[in-house]
CSV table of C-alpha atoms in Angstrom, one decimal:
chain,number,residue,atom,x,y,z
A,10,MET,CA,-207.2,-61.6,9.4
A,11,GLU,CA,-207.3,-63.7,6.0
A,12,LYS,CA,-210.6,-64.0,4.3
A,13,ILE,CA,-212.4,-66.6,4.3
A,14,GLN,CA,-214.4,-68.6,1.3
A,15,LEU,CA,-217.5,-69.7,2.2
A,16,ILE,CA,-219.1,-71.9,-0.2
A,17,CYS,CA,-223.1,-73.5,-0.3
A,18,PHE,CA,-225.3,-76.4,-1.5
A,19,GLY,CA,-228.7,-75.3,-1.3
A,20,TYR,CA,-232.2,-77.0,-0.3
A,21,ALA,CA,-234.3,-78.6,-3.1
A,22,GLY,CA,-235.9,-76.9,-5.0
A,23,SER,CA,-233.6,-73.6,-5.0
A,24,VAL,CA,-231.2,-71.7,-7.3
A,25,ALA,CA,-228.1,-69.7,-6.0
A,26,SER,CA,-229.7,-66.5,-6.3
A,27,ASN,CA,-232.2,-67.6,-3.8
A,28,PHE,CA,-229.2,-66.9,-0.9
A,29,ASN,CA,-228.4,-63.0,-2.3
A,30,GLN,CA,-230.0,-61.7,0.6
A,31,LEU,CA,-226.6,-63.4,3.1
A,32,SER,CA,-224.0,-61.5,1.1
A,33,SER,CA,-224.8,-58.2,2.9
A,34,TYR,CA,-223.9,-59.9,6.4
A,35,LEU,CA,-221.1,-61.6,4.9
A,36,LYS,CA,-219.5,-59.7,2.7
A,37,ASP,CA,-216.8,-57.3,4.7
A,38,THR,CA,-214.9,-61.2,5.9
A,39,ILE,CA,-216.5,-64.2,4.2
A,40,LEU,CA,-216.5,-64.8,0.0
A,41,PHE,CA,-219.8,-66.4,-0.1
A,42,SER,CA,-220.0,-68.3,-2.8
A,43,VAL,CA,-223.5,-70.6,-4.4
A,44,VAL,CA,-223.1,-73.7,-6.4
A,45,GLU,CA,-226.3,-73.9,-8.9
A,46,TYR,CA,-227.2,-77.3,-9.8
A,47,ARG,CA,-227.8,-78.1,-12.7
A,48,GLY,CA,-231.1,-77.4,-15.0
A,49,ARG,CA,-232.2,-74.1,-12.8
A,50,GLY,CA,-230.4,-70.0,-12.6
A,51,SER,CA,-227.4,-70.3,-14.4
A,52,ARG,CA,-227.1,-73.5,-15.5
A,53,SER,CA,-230.9,-74.0,-16.7
A,54,LYS,CA,-230.1,-75.3,-20.3
A,55,GLU,CA,-228.3,-78.1,-18.9
A,56,GLU,CA,-229.8,-81.4,-18.6
A,57,VAL,CA,-230.8,-82.5,-14.7
A,58,TYR,CA,-229.4,-85.1,-12.7
A,59,LYS,CA,-231.0,-87.8,-13.2
A,60,ASN,CA,-229.7,-90.0,-9.9
A,61,ASN,CA,-228.0,-89.0,-7.1
A,62,LYS,CA,-224.3,-90.5,-8.2
A,63,GLU,CA,-224.7,-87.5,-11.0
A,64,LEU,CA,-225.5,-84.4,-8.6
A,65,ILE,CA,-222.5,-85.5,-6.1
A,66,VAL,CA,-220.0,-86.0,-8.9
A,67,ASP,CA,-221.0,-82.7,-10.3
A,68,ALA,CA,-220.9,-80.7,-7.2
A,69,ALA,CA,-217.4,-82.1,-6.8
A,70,GLU,CA,-216.8,-80.7,-10.1
A,71,GLN,CA,-218.3,-77.3,-9.2
A,72,ILE,CA,-216.2,-77.4,-5.8
A,73,LYS,CA,-213.2,-77.3,-8.1
A,74,LYS,CA,-214.6,-74.2,-10.4
A,75,ILE,CA,-215.3,-71.9,-8.0
A,76,ARG,CA,-213.1,-72.9,-5.2
A,77,LYS,CA,-210.6,-69.3,-4.8
A,78,LEU,CA,-206.8,-71.3,-3.5
A,79,GLU,CA,-205.4,-68.3,-2.2
A,80,MET,CA,-207.9,-68.4,0.7
A,81,PRO,CA,-208.9,-71.3,3.1
A,82,TYR,CA,-212.8,-71.8,3.1
A,83,ALA,CA,-215.2,-73.6,4.7
A,84,ILE,CA,-218.2,-75.6,3.0
A,85,LEU,CA,-222.1,-74.7,3.9
A,86,GLY,CA,-225.0,-77.3,3.2
A,87,TYR,CA,-228.8,-76.3,3.5
A,88,SER,CA,-231.1,-78.6,3.7
A,89,MET,CA,-231.1,-81.0,0.7
A,90,GLY,CA,-227.4,-79.6,0.3
A,91,VAL,CA,-226.5,-81.3,3.2
A,92,GLN,CA,-227.0,-84.3,1.7
A,93,VAL,CA,-224.8,-83.2,-0.5
A,94,VAL,CA,-222.2,-82.1,1.5
A,95,TYR,CA,-222.0,-85.6,3.5
A,96,GLU,CA,-221.8,-88.2,0.2
A,97,LEU,CA,-219.1,-85.5,-0.6
A,98,PHE,CA,-216.9,-86.4,2.2
A,99,ALA,CA,-218.4,-89.8,2.7
A,100,GLN,CA,-217.2,-90.8,-1.2
A,101,HIS,CA,-213.7,-88.8,-0.8
A,102,LEU,CA,-214.3,-86.5,-3.4
A,103,ILE,CA,-213.0,-83.8,-0.9
A,104,GLU,CA,-209.2,-83.1,-2.2
A,105,GLU,CA,-208.6,-80.3,0.1
A,106,MET,CA,-209.8,-80.3,3.7
A,107,PRO,CA,-212.3,-77.1,4.5
A,108,THR,CA,-211.5,-75.5,7.5
A,109,CYS,CA,-215.3,-75.8,9.4
A,110,VAL,CA,-218.2,-78.2,7.8
A,111,ILE,CA,-222.2,-76.3,8.8
A,112,LEU,CA,-225.0,-78.1,8.5
A,113,ALA,CA,-228.5,-76.3,8.6
A,114,ALA,CA,-232.0,-78.1,8.5
A,115,HIS,CA,-231.2,-81.6,8.0
A,116,GLN,CA,-231.4,-84.8,9.7
A,117,SER,CA,-228.6,-87.0,9.8
A,118,PRO,CA,-228.4,-89.2,6.5
A,119,ASP,CA,-229.3,-92.6,9.0
A,120,VAL,CA,-232.8,-90.7,9.3
A,121,ASP,CA,-234.9,-91.2,6.4
A,122,CYS,CA,-236.2,-87.5,4.8
A,123,THR,CA,-239.8,-87.1,5.1
A,124,ALA,CA,-239.7,-86.4,2.2
A,125,LYS,CA,-239.6,-90.5,0.8
A,126,GLY,CA,-243.3,-90.4,2.0
A,127,VAL,CA,-244.9,-87.8,-0.7
A,128,ASN,CA,-246.8,-88.8,-3.6
A,129,LEU,CA,-245.0,-86.7,-6.0
A,130,GLU,CA,-247.4,-87.1,-8.8
A,131,ASP,CA,-250.1,-85.7,-6.9
A,132,ARG,CA,-250.1,-81.8,-7.3
A,133,GLU,CA,-252.0,-81.1,-3.8
A,134,GLU,CA,-250.7,-83.6,-2.2
A,135,PHE,CA,-246.9,-82.6,-3.1
A,136,LEU,CA,-248.0,-78.9,-2.4
A,137,LYS,CA,-249.5,-79.1,0.9
A,138,TYR,CA,-246.0,-81.0,2.2
A,139,VAL,CA,-244.0,-78.8,0.1
A,140,LYS,CA,-246.5,-75.6,2.0
A,141,ARG,CA,-246.1,-76.5,5.4
A,142,TYR,CA,-241.8,-76.0,5.4
A,143,GLY,CA,-242.8,-72.0,4.4
A,144,GLY,CA,-240.8,-69.9,2.6
A,145,LEU,CA,-242.7,-70.2,-0.5
A,146,ASP,CA,-244.4,-67.2,-1.8
A,147,GLU,CA,-247.8,-68.5,-2.6
A,148,ARG,CA,-249.2,-66.1,-4.8
A,149,LEU,CA,-246.4,-66.6,-7.5
A,150,LEU,CA,-248.3,-70.0,-7.9
A,151,ARG,CA,-250.6,-68.5,-9.2
A,152,GLU,CA,-248.7,-67.8,-12.3
A,153,GLU,CA,-249.1,-70.6,-14.6
A,154,ARG,CA,-245.8,-70.1,-16.2
A,155,PHE,CA,-243.8,-69.9,-12.7
A,156,ALA,CA,-245.6,-72.2,-11.2
A,157,SER,CA,-244.5,-75.5,-13.9
A,158,ILE,CA,-240.7,-73.9,-13.7
A,159,PHE,CA,-240.8,-74.5,-10.2
A,160,LEU,CA,-243.1,-77.2,-9.9
A,161,SER,CA,-241.0,-79.3,-12.0
A,162,ARG,CA,-237.9,-78.1,-10.4
A,163,ILE,CA,-238.6,-78.8,-7.0
A,164,LYS,CA,-240.0,-82.1,-8.1
A,165,THR,CA,-236.9,-83.3,-10.0
A,166,ASP,CA,-234.4,-82.5,-6.5
A,167,PHE,CA,-237.4,-84.2,-4.5
A,168,LYS,CA,-236.7,-87.4,-7.0
A,169,LEU,CA,-233.4,-87.2,-5.5
A,170,LEU,CA,-234.4,-87.1,-2.0
A,171,GLN,CA,-236.5,-90.7,-2.0
A,172,LEU,CA,-233.7,-92.0,-3.9
A,173,TYR,CA,-231.0,-92.0,-1.4
A,174,GLN,CA,-230.1,-94.6,0.8
A,175,PHE,CA,-227.7,-94.5,3.6
A,176,ASN,CA,-225.5,-97.2,2.9
A,177,GLY,CA,-224.8,-97.8,7.0
A,178,GLU,CA,-221.3,-96.4,7.5
A,179,TYR,CA,-221.1,-94.4,9.4
A,180,TYR,CA,-218.4,-91.6,7.9
A,181,LYS,CA,-217.1,-88.9,10.2
A,182,PHE,CA,-215.3,-85.3,9.2
A,183,PRO,CA,-212.3,-85.0,10.0
A,184,VAL,CA,-212.9,-80.9,10.7
A,185,LYS,CA,-215.2,-79.2,13.3
A,186,VAL,CA,-218.8,-79.3,12.5
A,187,VAL,CA,-221.0,-76.6,13.1
A,188,ILE,CA,-225.4,-78.0,13.1
A,189,LEU,CA,-228.3,-75.2,12.8
A,190,TYR,CA,-230.7,-76.8,13.4
A,191,SER,CA,-234.7,-75.3,14.1
A,192,GLU,CA,-236.4,-76.9,17.4
A,193,GLU,CA,-240.4,-76.4,15.3
A,194,ASP,CA,-239.0,-78.0,11.5
A,195,THR,CA,-236.4,-81.0,13.2
A,196,PRO,CA,-236.0,-81.4,16.8
A,197,TYR,CA,-232.4,-81.8,18.7
A,198,GLN,CA,-233.5,-84.9,19.3
A,199,VAL,CA,-233.5,-86.1,16.1
A,200,MET,CA,-230.5,-83.4,15.6
A,201,GLN,CA,-228.5,-84.8,17.7
A,202,LYS,CA,-227.7,-88.2,15.9
A,203,TRP,CA,-225.1,-85.5,14.1
A,204,LYS,CA,-222.8,-86.2,17.1
A,205,GLN,CA,-221.8,-90.3,15.6
A,206,PHE,CA,-220.8,-88.8,12.7
A,207,ALA,CA,-218.0,-85.5,13.7
A,208,GLU,CA,-214.3,-87.4,14.6
A,209,GLN,CA,-214.2,-84.0,16.5
A,210,GLU,CA,-215.5,-80.6,17.5
A,211,ILE,CA,-219.6,-80.9,16.6
A,212,LYS,CA,-221.4,-77.6,17.7
A,213,PHE,CA,-225.1,-77.6,18.0
A,214,TYR,CA,-227.0,-73.9,17.5
A,215,SER,CA,-231.0,-73.8,17.4
A,216,LEU,CA,-233.0,-70.7,16.0
A,217,GLU,CA,-236.6,-70.2,15.8
A,218,LYS,CA,-239.5,-69.5,12.8
A,219,GLY,CA,-239.7,-72.7,11.1
A,220,HIS,CA,-237.7,-74.6,8.3
A,221,PHE,CA,-236.0,-71.8,6.5
A,222,PHE,CA,-234.7,-70.2,9.1
A,223,TYR,CA,-231.6,-68.0,7.2
A,224,LYS,CA,-234.5,-66.3,5.5
A,225,THR,CA,-236.3,-65.0,8.4
A,226,ASP,CA,-233.5,-64.4,10.7
A,227,PRO,CA,-230.5,-63.8,8.1
A,228,GLU,CA,-228.3,-61.5,10.8
A,229,LYS,CA,-228.6,-64.3,13.5
A,230,PHE,CA,-227.8,-67.1,10.8
A,231,CYS,CA,-224.7,-65.1,9.4
A,232,MET,CA,-223.6,-64.6,12.7
A,233,ILE,CA,-223.4,-67.5,14.4
A,234,ILE,CA,-221.6,-68.6,11.0
A,235,LYS,CA,-219.2,-65.6,11.8
A,236,ALA,CA,-218.5,-66.7,15.0
A,237,GLU,CA,-217.7,-70.2,14.2
A,238,LEU,CA,-215.2,-69.0,11.0
A,239,GLU,CA,-213.9,-67.0,13.9
A,240,TYR,CA,-214.4,-63.5,11.8
A,241,LEU,CA,-216.9,-61.5,14.4
């Protein structure tokens, strides 16, 4: 069976290397490519995004740069990355339709993100909010240099989340949609609102262990992806 490329957009504060653990589960059948956002990782010297328009335009350019035209492809958005993926489609910046869109750990765009109510200037309030989602090694925050870099990066992304406004137009994905979520993070009652954004088939998969289920159960996460991309 022909190999497929899976292009991933990560969560707030993430760098491309945060998803390295998934490669070993996908490498035999899926070319896993993670988009690096500006101002971090391999793009640390580039200026961070000032607004969501800059983010989405850059995201479209990154797809063009890493896209392997000799194979079909799918798109994965994780948490903040879901918002990026939705806007890429809604703003018609996807030139070649993927075979499938996988949206993980984020509510539909017509539901306000809980990050909008967080005071980013209050360090304790902000850290409390970030910690409740898990996936953060608190020992690293004791190293001031790391803490400064990490908090600056994630605050930049949270500002974009807070600035985001749904325009009221329900763009419907013209391809198969797969929704991955954790009931304790964002319950199905909220996630099922994604049905309004699907033109074709839409599937829901519930995983356990909170917001970062791709880390806590990478094997199941990848098995679902491989099954939906028909590579099991």
